[in-house]
PDB file of C-alpha atoms in Angstrom:
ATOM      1  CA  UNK Z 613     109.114  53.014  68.776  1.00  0.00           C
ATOM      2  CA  UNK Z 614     106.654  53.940  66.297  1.00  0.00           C
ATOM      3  CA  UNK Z 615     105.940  50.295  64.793  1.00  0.00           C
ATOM      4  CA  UNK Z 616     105.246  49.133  68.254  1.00  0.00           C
ATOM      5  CA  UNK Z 617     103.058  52.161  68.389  1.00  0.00           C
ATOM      6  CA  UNK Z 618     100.652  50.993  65.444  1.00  0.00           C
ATOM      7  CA  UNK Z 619     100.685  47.472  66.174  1.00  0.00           C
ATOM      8  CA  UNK Z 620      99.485  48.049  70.206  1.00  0.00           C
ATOM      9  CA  UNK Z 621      96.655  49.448  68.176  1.00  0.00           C
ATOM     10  CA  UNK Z 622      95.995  46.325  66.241  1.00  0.00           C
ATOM     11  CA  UNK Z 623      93.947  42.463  67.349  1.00  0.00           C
ATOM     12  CA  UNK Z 624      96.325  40.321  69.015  1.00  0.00           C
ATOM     13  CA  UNK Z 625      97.248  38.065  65.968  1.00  0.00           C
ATOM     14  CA  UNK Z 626      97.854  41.123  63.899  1.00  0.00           C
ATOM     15  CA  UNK Z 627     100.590  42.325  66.597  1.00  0.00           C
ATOM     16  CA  UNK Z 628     101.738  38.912  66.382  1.00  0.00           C
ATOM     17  CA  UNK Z 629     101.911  38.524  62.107  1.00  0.00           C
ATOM     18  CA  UNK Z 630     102.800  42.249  61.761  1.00  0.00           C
ATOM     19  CA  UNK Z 631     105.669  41.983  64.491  1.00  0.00           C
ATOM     20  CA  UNK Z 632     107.125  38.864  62.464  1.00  0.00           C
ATOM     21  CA  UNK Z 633     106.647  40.339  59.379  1.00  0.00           C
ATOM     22  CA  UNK Z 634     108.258  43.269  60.859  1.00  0.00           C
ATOM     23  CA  UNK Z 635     111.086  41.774  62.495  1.00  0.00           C
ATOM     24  CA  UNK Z 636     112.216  39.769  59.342  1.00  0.00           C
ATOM     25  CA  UNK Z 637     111.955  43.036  57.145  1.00  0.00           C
ATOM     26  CA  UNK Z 638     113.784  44.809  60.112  1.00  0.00           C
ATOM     27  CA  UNK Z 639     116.564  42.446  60.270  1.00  0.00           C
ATOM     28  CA  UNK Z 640     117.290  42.319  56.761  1.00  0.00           C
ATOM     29  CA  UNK Z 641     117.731  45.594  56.095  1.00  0.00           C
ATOM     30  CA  UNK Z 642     120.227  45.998  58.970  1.00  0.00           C
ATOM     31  CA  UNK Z 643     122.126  43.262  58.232  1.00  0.00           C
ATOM     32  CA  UNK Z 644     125.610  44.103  57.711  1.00  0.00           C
ATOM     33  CA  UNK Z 645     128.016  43.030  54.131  1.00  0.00           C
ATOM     34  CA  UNK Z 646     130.941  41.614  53.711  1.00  0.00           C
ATOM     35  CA  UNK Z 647     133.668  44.469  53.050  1.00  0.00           C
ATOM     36  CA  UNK Z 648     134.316  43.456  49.829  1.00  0.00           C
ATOM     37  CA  UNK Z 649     130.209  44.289  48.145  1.00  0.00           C
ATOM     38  CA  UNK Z 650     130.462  47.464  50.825  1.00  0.00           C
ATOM     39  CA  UNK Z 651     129.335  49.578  47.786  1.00  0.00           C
ATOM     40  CA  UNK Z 652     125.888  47.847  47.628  1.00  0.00           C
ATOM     41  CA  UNK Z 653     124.872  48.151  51.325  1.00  0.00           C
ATOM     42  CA  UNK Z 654     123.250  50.802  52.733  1.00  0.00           C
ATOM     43  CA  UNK Z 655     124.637  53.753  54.590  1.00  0.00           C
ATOM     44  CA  UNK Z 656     125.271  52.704  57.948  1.00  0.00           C
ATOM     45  CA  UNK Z 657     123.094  56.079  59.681  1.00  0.00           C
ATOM     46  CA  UNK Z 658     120.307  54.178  57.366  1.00  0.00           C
ATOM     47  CA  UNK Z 659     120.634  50.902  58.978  1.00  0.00           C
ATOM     48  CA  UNK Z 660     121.017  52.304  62.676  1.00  0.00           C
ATOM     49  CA  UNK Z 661     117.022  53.824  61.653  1.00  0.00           C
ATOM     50  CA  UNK Z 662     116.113  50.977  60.083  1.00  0.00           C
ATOM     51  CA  UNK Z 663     116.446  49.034  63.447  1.00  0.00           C
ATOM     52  CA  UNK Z 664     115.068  51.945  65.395  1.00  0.00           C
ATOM     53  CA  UNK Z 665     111.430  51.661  63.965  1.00  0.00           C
ATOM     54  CA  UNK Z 666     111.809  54.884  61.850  1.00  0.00           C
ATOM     55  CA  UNK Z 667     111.561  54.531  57.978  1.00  0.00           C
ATOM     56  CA  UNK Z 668     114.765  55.282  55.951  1.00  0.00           C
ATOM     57  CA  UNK Z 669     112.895  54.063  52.961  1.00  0.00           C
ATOM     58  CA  UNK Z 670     110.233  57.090  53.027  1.00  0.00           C
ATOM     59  CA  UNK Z 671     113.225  59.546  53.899  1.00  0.00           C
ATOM     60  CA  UNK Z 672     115.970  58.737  52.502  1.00  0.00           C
ATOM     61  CA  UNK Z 673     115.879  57.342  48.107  1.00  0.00           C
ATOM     62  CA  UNK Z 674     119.128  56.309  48.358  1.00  0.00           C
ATOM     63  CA  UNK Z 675     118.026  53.533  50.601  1.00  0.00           C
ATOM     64  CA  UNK Z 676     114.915  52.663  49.126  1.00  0.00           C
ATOM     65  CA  UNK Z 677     116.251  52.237  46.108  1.00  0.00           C
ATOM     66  CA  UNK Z 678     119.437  50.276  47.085  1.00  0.00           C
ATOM     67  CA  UNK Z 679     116.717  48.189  49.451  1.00  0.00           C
ATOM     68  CA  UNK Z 680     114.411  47.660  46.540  1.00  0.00           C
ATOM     69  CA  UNK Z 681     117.680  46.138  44.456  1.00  0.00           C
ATOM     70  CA  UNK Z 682     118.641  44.185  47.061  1.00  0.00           C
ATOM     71  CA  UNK Z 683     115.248  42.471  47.287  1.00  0.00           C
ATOM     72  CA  UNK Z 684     115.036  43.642  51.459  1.00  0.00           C
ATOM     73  CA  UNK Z 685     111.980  45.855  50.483  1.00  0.00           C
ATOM     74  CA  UNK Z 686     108.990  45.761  48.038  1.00  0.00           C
ATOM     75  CA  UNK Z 687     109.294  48.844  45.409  1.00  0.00           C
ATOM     76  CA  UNK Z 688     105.036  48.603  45.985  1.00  0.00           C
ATOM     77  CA  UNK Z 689     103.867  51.280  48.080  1.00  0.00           C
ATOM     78  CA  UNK Z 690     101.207  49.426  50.200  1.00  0.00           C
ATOM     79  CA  UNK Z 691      98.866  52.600  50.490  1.00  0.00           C
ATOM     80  CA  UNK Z 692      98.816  52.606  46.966  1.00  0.00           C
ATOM     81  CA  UNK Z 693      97.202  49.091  47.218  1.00  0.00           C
ATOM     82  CA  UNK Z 694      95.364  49.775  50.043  1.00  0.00           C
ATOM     83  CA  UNK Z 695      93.207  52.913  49.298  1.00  0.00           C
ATOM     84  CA  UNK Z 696      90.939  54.299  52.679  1.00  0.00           C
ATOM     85  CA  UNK Z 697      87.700  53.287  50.397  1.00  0.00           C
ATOM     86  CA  UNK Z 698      88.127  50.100  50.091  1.00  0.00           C
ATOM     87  CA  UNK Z 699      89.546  49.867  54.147  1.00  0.00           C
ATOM     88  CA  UNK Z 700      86.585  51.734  55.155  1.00  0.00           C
ATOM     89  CA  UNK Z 701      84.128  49.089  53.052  1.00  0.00           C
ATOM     90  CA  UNK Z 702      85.837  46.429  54.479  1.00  0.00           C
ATOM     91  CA  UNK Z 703      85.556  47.720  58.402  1.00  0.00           C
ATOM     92  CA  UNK Z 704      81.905  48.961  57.532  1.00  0.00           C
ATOM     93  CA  UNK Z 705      82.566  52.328  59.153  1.00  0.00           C
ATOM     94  CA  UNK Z 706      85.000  55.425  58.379  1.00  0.00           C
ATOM     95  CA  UNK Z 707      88.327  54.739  59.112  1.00  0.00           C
ATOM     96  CA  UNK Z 708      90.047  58.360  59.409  1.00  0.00           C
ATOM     97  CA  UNK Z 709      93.458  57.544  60.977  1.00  0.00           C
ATOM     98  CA  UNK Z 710      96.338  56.619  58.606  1.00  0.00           C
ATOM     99  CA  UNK Z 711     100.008  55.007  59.036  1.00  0.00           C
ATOM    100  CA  UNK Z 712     102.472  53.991  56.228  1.00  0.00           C
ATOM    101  CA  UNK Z 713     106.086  52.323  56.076  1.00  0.00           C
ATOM    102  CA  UNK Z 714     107.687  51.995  53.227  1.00  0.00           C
ATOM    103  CA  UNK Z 715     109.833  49.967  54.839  1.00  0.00           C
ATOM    104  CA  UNK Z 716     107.881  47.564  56.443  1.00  0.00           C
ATOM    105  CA  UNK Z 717     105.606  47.770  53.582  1.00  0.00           C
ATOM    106  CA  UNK Z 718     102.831  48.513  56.131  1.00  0.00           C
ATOM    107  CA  UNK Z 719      99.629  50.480  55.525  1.00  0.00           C
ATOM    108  CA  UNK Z 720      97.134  51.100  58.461  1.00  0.00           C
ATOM    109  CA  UNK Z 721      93.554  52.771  58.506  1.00  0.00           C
ATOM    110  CA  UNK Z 722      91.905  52.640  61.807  1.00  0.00           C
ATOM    111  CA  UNK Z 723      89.249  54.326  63.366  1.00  0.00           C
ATOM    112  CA  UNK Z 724      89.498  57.499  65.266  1.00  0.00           C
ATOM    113  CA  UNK Z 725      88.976  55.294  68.115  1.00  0.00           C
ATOM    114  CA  UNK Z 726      91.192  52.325  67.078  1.00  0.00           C
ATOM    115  CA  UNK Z 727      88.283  50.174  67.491  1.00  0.00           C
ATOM    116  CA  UNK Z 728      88.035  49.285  64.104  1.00  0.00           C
ATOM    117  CA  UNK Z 729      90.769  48.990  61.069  1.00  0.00           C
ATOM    118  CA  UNK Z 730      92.486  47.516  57.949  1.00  0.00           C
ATOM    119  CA  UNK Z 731      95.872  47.172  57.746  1.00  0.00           C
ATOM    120  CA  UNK Z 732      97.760  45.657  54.833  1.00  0.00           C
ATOM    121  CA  UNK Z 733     101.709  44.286  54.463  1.00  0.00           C
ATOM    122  CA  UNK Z 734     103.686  43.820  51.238  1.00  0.00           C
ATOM    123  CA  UNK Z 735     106.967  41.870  50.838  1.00  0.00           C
ATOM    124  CA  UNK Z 736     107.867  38.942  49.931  1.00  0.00           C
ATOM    125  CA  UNK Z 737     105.728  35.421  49.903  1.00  0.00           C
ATOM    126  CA  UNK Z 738     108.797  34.060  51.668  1.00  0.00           C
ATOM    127  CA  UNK Z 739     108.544  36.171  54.886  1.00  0.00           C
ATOM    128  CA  UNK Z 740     104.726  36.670  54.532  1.00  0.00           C
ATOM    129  CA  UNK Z 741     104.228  32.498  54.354  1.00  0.00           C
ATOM    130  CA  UNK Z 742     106.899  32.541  57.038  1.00  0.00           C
ATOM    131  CA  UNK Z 743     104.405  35.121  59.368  1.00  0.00           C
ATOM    132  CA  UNK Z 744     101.606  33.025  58.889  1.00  0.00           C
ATOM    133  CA  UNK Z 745     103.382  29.478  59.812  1.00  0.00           C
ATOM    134  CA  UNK Z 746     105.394  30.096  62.713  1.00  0.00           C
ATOM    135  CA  UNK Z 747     102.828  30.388  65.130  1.00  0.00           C
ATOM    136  CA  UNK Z 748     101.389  27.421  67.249  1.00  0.00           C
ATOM    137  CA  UNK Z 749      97.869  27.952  65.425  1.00  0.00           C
ATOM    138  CA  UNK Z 750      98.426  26.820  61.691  1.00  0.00           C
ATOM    139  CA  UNK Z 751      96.553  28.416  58.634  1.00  0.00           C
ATOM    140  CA  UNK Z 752      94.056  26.933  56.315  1.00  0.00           C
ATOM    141  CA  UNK Z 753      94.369  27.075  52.901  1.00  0.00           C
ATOM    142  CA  UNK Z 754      91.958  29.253  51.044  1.00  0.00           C
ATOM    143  CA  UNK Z 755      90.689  29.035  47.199  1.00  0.00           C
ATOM    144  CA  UNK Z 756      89.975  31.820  44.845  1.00  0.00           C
ATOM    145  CA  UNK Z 757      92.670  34.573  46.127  1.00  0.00           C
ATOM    146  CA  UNK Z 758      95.489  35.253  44.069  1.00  0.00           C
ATOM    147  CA  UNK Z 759      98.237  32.147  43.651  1.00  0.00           C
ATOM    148  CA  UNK Z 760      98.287  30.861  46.797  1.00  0.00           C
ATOM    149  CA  UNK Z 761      96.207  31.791  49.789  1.00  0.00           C
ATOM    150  CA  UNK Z 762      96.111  30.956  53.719  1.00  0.00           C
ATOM    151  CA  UNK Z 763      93.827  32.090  56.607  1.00  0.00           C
ATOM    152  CA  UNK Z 764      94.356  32.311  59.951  1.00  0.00           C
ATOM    153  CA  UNK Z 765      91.011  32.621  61.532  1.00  0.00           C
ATOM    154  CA  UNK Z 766      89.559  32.309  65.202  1.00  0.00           C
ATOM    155  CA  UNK Z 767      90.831  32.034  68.360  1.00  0.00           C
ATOM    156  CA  UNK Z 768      88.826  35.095  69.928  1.00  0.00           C
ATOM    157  CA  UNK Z 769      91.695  37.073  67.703  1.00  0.00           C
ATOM    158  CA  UNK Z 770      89.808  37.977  64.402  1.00  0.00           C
ATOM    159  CA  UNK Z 771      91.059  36.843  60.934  1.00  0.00           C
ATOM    160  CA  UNK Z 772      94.032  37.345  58.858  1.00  0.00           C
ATOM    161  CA  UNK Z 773      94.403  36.597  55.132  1.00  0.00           C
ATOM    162  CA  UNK Z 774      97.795  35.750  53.650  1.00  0.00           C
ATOM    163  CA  UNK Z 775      98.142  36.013  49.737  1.00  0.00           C
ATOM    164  CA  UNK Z 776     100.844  35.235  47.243  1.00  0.00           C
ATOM    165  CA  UNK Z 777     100.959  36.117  43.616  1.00  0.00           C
ATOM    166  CA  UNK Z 778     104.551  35.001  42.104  1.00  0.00           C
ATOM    167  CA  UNK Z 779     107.218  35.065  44.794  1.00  0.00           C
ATOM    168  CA  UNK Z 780     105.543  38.489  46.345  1.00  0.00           C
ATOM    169  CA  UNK Z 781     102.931  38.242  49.122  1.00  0.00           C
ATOM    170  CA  UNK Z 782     100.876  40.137  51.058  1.00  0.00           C
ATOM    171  CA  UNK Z 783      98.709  40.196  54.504  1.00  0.00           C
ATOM    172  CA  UNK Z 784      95.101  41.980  54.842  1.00  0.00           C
ATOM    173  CA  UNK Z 785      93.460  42.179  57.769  1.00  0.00           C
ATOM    174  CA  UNK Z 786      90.001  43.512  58.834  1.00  0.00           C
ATOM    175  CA  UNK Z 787      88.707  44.202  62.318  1.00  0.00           C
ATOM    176  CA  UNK Z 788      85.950  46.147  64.369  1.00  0.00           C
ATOM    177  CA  UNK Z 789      82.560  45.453  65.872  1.00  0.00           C
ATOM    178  CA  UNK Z 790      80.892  44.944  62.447  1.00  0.00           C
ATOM    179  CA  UNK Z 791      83.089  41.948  61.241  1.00  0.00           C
ATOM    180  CA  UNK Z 792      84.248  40.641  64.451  1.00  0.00           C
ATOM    181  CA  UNK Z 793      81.236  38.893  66.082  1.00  0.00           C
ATOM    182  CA  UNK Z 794      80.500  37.310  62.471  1.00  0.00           C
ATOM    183  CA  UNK Z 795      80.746  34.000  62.751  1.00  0.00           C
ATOM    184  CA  UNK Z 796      84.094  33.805  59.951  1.00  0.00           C
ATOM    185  CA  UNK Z 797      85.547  36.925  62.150  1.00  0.00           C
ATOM    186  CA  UNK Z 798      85.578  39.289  58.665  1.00  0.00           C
ATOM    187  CA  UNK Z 799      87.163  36.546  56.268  1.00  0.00           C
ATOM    188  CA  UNK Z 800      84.482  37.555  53.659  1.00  0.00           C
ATOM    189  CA  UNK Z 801      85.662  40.950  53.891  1.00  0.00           C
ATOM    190  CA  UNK Z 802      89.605  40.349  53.887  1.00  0.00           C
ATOM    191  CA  UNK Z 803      88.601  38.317  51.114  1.00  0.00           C
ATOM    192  CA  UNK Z 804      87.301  41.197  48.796  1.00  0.00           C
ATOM    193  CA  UNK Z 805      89.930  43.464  50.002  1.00  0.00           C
ATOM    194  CA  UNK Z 806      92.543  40.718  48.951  1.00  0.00           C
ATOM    195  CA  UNK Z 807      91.085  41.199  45.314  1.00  0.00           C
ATOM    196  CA  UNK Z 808      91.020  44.526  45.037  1.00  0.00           C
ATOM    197  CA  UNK Z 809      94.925  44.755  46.190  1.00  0.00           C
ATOM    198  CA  UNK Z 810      95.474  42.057  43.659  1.00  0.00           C
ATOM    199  CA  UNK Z 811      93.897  44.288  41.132  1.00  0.00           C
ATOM    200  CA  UNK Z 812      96.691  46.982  42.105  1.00  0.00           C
ATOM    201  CA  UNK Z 813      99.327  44.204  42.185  1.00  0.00           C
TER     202      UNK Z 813
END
């Protein structure tokens, strides 16, 4: 499964936000509809790749756009926030590996190593808040990032920056042996990142 894939490749509470985040994208998108509003689900083929791991929304328009209308998918295209500059700044090293889904509104850049990366996810603030919360280890809140902003930081598993602006939301993360040891685990850096997405937003 491809997502699985990408998020072995990730810190442990990445796996753990991305494969939440994932999950409730995943399961809304293959949720089935009552007979009667058949004509605004998806195609059923779409749905069975949905909940494979593929991405419908990057092959097939139909579904994006139906998605999109439905509210199960962001119309932003997260690579379009997330440009391999700004990844690479935040890492502090080049980050030449690249993975996108539309659906998942994922956007990775690691290293060619996967020792280092930046990943970001796009949906709503609703599942993104929910990612954040549902773990044992809470978040704190955090001032001067978009709306709303939490952090969940520590742990020996790096740092993770949750962002809202309006009822969308979005998750940066930075990781690799420049950022890690620091003593906020690369918060200062998810931090900038978070501003220059919001500056796409």
């Amino acid at each position: 499964m491809k997502i699985q894939t990408t998020l072995r490749k990730a810190p442990k509470n990445a796996r753990f936000a991305a494969t939440a985040f994932g999950i409730a994208v995943l399961s809304a998108c293959s949720v089935g509809t009552p007979a009667s509003s058949s004509a605004d689900a998806a195609p059923a083929g779409d749905q069975a790749v949905a909940a494979k791991g593929e991405d419908p929304a990057a092959s097939n328009e139909a579904f994006r756009k139906q998605a999109i209308a439905n509210g199960l998918i962001s119309a932003r295209k997260p690579c379009d926030l997330l440009t391999r500059p700004d990844a690479e700044a935040a890492a502090g090293q080049p980050l030449p590996q690249n993975d996108t889904n539309l659906t998942l509104g994922t956007c990775d850049y690691n290293a060619a190593d996967f020792s280092a990366g930046a990943s970001l996810s796009v949906g709503s603030w609703d599942a993104v808040k929910n990612a954040a919360t549902s773990g044992a280890h809470q978040p704190l809140a955090i001032s001067g990032v978009g709306d709303e902003a939490l952090n969940l930081n520590g742990g020996g598993s790096g740092s993770m920056l949750y962002v809202r602006r309006g009822e969308e939301g979005f998750i940066v993360e930075a990781h690799g042996p420049k950022i890690d040891p620091l003593p906020d685990h690369g918060l200062a850096a998810e931090k900038q990142l978070a501003l220059k997405v919001l500056a796409r937003f």
